[in-house]
XYZ file of C-alpha atoms in Angstrom:
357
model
C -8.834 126.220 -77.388
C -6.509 128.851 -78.458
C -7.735 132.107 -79.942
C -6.995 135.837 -79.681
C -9.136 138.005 -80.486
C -7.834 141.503 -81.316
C -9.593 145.160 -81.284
C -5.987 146.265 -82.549
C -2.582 146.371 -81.621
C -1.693 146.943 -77.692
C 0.461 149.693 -76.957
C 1.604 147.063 -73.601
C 2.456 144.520 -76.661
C 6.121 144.212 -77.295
C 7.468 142.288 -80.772
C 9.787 140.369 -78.417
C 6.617 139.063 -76.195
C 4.988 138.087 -79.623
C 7.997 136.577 -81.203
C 8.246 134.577 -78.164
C 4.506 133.400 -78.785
C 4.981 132.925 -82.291
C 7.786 130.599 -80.893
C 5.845 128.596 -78.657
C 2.942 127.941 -81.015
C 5.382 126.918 -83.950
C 6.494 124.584 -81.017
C 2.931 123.593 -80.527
C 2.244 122.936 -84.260
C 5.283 120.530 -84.509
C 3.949 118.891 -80.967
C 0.404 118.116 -82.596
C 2.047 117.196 -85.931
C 3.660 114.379 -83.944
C 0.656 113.683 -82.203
C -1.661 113.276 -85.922
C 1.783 111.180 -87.161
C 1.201 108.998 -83.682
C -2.212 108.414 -84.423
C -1.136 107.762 -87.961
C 0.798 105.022 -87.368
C -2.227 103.389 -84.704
C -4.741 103.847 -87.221
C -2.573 102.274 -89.703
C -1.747 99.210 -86.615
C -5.491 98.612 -85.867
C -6.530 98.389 -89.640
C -3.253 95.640 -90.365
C -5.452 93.504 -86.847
C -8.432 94.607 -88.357
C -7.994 92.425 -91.593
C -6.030 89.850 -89.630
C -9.837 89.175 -87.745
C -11.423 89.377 -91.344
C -9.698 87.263 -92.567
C -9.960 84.691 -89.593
C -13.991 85.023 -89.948
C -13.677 84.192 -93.185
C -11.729 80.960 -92.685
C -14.356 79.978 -89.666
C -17.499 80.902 -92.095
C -15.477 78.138 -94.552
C -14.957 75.845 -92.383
C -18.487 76.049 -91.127
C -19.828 75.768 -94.860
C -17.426 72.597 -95.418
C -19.462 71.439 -91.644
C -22.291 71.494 -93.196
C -21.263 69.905 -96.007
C -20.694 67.009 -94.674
C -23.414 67.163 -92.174
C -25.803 67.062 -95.395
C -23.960 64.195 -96.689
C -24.329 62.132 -93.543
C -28.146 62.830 -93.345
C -28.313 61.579 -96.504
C -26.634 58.558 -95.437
C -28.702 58.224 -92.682
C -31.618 58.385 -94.883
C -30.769 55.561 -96.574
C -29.937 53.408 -93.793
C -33.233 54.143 -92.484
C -34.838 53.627 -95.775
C -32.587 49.974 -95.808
C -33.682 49.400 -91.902
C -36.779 49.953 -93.093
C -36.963 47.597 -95.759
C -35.203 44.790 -93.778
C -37.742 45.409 -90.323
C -40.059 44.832 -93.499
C -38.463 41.915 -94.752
C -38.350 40.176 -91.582
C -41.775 40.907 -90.339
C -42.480 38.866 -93.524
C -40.318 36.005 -92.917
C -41.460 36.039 -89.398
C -45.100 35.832 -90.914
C -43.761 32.898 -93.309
C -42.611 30.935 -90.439
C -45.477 31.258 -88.759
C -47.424 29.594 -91.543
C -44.710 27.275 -92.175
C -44.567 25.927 -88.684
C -48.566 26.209 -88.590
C -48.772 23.718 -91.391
C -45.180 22.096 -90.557
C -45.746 21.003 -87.033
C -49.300 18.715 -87.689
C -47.750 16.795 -90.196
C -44.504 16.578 -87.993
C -47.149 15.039 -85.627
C -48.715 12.512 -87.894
C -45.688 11.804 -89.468
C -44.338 10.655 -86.381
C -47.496 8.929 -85.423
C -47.441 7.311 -88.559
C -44.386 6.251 -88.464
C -44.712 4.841 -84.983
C -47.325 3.271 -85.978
C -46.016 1.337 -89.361
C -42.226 1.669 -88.414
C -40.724 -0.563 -90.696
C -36.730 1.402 -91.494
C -35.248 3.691 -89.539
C -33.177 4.993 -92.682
C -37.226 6.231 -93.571
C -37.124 7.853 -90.539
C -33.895 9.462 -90.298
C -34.469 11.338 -93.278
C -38.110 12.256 -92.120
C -36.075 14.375 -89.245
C -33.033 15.352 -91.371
C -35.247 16.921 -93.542
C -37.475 18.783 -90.981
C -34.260 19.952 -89.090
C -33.074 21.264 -92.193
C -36.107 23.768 -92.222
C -35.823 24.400 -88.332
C -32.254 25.334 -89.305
C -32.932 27.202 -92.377
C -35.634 29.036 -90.295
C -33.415 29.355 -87.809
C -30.374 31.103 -89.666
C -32.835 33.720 -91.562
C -33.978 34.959 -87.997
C -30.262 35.000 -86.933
C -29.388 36.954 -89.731
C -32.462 39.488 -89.573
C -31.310 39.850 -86.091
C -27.682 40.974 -86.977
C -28.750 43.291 -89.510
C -31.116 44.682 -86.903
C -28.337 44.990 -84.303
C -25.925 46.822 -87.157
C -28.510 48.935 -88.229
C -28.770 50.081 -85.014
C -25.433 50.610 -84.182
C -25.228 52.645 -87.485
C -28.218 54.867 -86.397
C -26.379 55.008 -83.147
C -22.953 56.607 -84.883
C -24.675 58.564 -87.323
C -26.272 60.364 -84.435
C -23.030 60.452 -82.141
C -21.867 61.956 -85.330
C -24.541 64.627 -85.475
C -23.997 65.653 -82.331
C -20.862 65.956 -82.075
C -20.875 67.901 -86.006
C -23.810 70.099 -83.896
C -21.724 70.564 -80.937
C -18.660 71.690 -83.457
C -20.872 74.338 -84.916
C -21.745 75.594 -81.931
C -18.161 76.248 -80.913
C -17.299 77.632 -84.214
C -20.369 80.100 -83.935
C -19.095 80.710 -80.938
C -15.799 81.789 -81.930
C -16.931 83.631 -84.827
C -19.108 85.856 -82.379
C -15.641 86.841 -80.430
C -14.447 87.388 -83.292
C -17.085 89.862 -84.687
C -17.027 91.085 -81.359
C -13.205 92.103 -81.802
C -13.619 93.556 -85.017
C -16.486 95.713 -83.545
C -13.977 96.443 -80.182
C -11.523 97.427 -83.583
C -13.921 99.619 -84.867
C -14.399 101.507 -81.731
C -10.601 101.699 -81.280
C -10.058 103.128 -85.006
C -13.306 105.559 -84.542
C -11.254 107.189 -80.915
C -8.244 107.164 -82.921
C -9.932 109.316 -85.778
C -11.955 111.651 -83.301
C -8.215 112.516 -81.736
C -6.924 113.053 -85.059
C -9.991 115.486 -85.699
C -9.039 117.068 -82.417
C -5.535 117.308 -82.951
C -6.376 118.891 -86.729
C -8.899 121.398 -85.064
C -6.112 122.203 -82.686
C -3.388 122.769 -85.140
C -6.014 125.099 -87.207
C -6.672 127.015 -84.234
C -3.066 127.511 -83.509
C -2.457 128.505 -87.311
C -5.355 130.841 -86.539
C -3.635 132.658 -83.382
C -0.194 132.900 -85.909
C -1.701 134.273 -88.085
C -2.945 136.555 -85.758
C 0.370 137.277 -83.965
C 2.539 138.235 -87.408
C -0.812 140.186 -88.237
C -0.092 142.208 -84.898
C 3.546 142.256 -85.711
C 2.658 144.038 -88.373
C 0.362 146.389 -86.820
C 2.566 147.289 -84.112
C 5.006 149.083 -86.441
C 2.553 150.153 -89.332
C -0.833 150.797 -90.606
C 0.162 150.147 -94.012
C -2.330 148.469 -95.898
C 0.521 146.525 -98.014
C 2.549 145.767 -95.358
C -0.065 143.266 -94.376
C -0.442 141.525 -97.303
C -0.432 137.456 -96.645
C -1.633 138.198 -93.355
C -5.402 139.322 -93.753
C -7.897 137.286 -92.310
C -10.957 135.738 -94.742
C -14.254 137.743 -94.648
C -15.917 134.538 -94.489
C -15.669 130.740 -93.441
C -17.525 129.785 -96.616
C -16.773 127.463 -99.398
C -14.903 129.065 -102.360
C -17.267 128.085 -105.351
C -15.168 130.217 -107.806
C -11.632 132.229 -107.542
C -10.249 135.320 -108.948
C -10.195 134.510 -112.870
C -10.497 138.408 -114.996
C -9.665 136.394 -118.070
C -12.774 134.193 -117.938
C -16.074 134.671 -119.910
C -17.695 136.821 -118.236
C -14.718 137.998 -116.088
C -14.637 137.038 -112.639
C -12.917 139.878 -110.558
C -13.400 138.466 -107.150
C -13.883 135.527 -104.727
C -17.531 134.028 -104.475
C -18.254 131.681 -101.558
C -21.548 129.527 -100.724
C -22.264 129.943 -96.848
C -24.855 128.949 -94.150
C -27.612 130.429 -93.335
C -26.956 134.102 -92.007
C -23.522 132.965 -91.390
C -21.016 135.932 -90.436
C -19.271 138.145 -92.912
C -16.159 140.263 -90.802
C -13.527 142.764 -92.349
C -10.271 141.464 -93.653
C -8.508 144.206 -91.804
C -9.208 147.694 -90.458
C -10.985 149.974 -92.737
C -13.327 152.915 -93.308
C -16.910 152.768 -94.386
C -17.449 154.452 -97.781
C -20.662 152.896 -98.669
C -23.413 151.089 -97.208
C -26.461 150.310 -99.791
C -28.321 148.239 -102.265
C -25.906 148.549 -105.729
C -27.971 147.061 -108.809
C -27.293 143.640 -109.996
C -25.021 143.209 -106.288
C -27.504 143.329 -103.531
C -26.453 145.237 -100.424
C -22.970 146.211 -100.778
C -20.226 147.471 -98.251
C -17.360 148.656 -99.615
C -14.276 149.546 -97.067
C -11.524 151.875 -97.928
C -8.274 150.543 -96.350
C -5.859 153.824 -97.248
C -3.056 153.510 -100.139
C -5.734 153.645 -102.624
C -6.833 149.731 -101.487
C -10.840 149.030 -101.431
C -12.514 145.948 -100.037
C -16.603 144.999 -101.032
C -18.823 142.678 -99.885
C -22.080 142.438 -101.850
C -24.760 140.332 -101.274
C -25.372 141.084 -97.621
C -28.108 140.704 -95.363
C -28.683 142.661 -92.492
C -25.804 145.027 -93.008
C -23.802 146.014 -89.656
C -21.863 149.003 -90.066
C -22.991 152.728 -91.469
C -21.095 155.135 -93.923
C -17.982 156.515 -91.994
C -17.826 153.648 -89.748
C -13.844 152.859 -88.908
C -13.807 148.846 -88.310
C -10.961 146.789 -87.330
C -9.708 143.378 -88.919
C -12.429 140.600 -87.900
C -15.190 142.965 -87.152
C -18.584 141.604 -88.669
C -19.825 144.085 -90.999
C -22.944 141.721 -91.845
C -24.558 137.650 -92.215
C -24.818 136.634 -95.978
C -27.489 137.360 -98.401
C -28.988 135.082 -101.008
C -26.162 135.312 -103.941
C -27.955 134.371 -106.902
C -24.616 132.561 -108.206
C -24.956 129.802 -105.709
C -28.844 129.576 -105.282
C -28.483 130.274 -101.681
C -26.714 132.110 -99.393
C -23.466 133.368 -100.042
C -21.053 136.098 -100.511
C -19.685 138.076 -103.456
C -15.499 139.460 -102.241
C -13.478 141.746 -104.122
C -10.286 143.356 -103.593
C -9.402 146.356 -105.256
C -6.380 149.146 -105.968
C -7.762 152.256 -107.147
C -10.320 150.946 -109.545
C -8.895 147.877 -110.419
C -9.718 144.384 -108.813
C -6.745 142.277 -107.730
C -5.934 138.618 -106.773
C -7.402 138.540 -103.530
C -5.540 134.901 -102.985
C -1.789 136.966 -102.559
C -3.597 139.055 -100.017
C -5.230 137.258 -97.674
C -3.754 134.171 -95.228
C -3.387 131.046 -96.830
C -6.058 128.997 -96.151
């Protein structure tokens, strides 16, 4: 972490030896510019895979709805193979029954037709159709069991393939669920990448504001070094607070706005923008507690709407110094800070004055 913290300028300090620094961080700000432009360009990589895996799951969840499909289609078919096995196993258990009875009533009058015929035997063209026409049942018989047989045998091979089928539409699933958990688990192993690759670039951004920070701080020391001029810093004074601007210098607005007003934490720190004097300390009516610093040249500084005020009347602070923690400013519902700049009596653009943020 680079910062440099300054209770003012260092008569050991040299403009050379802070030139030189200046140097080295404007080398450093290039170095971690590269670095977020690196990261860049792998954030930029990851999310181009990223939608290559998407779109891969997508193509697996199709193919697994189009699986399905036609797994539905062949239990349907299977349903009404059964429904036809069914109806057959029926059938023949019928005919079965039916030859039962038929050979029941068929085989006594085989008997006595023989016997008769034995017995009064007078052509044996009489005869020969008495057995031609009894084989012709056996046969017919015969042939309808044959044939209830087959159908049983392809019925069951059917049943057999439809559930080969199954399986191996089952077993297909599987692998494709399978594959579609690597795959999600990719795109998570992604996610994790891209999330490293953004906590870098947050580190690499912190870093560059820090070393923004200690330039800032160096040319404000350059400055010092030579001058106590209160103009001769201007573009180089520090914020008084880390807030959030809610509203910016605007003297033509209704009502005028001659300041900067920023929403804060909680008792978050307000600090001088640069060295000053105390001239007042105290509650001012419609402002809260107010600290106004006199910075020489006719140039003013206040801070209203403080809490727990730091510094006393006559005080001499330097640039950064807290002065107080921020008050409840009625123009944000909440804590906050009220900032003007002024010359003489006048307010100015605080914006022109202060490092840009």
């Amino acid at each position: 972490m680079i910062l440099l913290f300054l209770s003012g300028p260092s008569p050991a300090a040299t403009t050379g030896t802070i030139q030189r620094t200046l140097e080295e961080r404007e080398r450093d700000i290039r170095t971690h510019e590269d670095i977020l432009k690196g990261l860049s360009e792998q954030e930029r990589a990851l999310f181009a895979d990223l939608q290559e895996v998407e779109a891969r799951l997508r193509a697996t969840a199709d193919e697994i709805t189009e699986l399905e499909t036609h797994l539905d289609r062949l239990r349907q078919e299977e349903r009404v193979r059964l429904k036809d096995y069914q109806e057959l196993d029926l059938a023949r258990a019928q005919t079965s029954e039916e030859l039962g009875r038929l050979l029941a009533l068929l085989w006594p009058v085989h008997l006595q037709g023989v016997e008769h015929n034995l017995q009064t035997l007078t052509s044996w063209d009489e005869a020969d159709r008495q057995y031609n026409w009894l084989s012709r049942i056996y046969d017919l018989v015969q042939d309808r069991i044959d044939q209830l047989r087959r159908q049983g045998r392809e019925l069951a091979l059917g049943l057999a393939r439809l559930e080969r089928a199954r399986e191996e539409i089952t077993a297909q699933m599987l692998r494709i669920e399978a594959g579609k958990d690597r795959l999600l688990k990719q795109k998570l192993e992604f996610l994790r990448r891209v999330q490293e690759v953004r906590a870098q670039q947050v580190s690499a951004e912190e870093q560059i504001k820090e070393i923004l920070q200690s330039i800032a701080e160096l040319n404000y020391r350059l400055q010092t070094l030579t001058s106590r001029n209160f103009t001769d810093l201007r573009g180089h004074m520090t914020w008084p607070t880390q807030g959030r601007v809610v509203e910016r210098f605007r003297p033509q607005a209704d009502p005028p706005h001659r300041g900067l007003s920023f929403a804060m934490s909680e008792n978050a720190a307000v600090r001088a923008i640069s060295w000053g004097k105390v001239v007042h300390s105290d509650v001012l009516r419609g402002y809260g507690h107010v600290v106004i610093l006199y910075h020489g040249e006719d140039y003013y500084s206040l801070y209203a709407f403080l809490n727990n005020p730091l510094v006393a009347v006559g005080q001499e602070v330097e640039k950064d110094e807290q002065i107080g923690v921020a008050g409840r400013y009625p123009k944000v519902d909440g804590p906050g800070l009220y900032f003007e700049l002024r010359f003489q009596q006048n307010p100015v653009n605080p914006d022109i004055w202060l490092v840009a943020d």
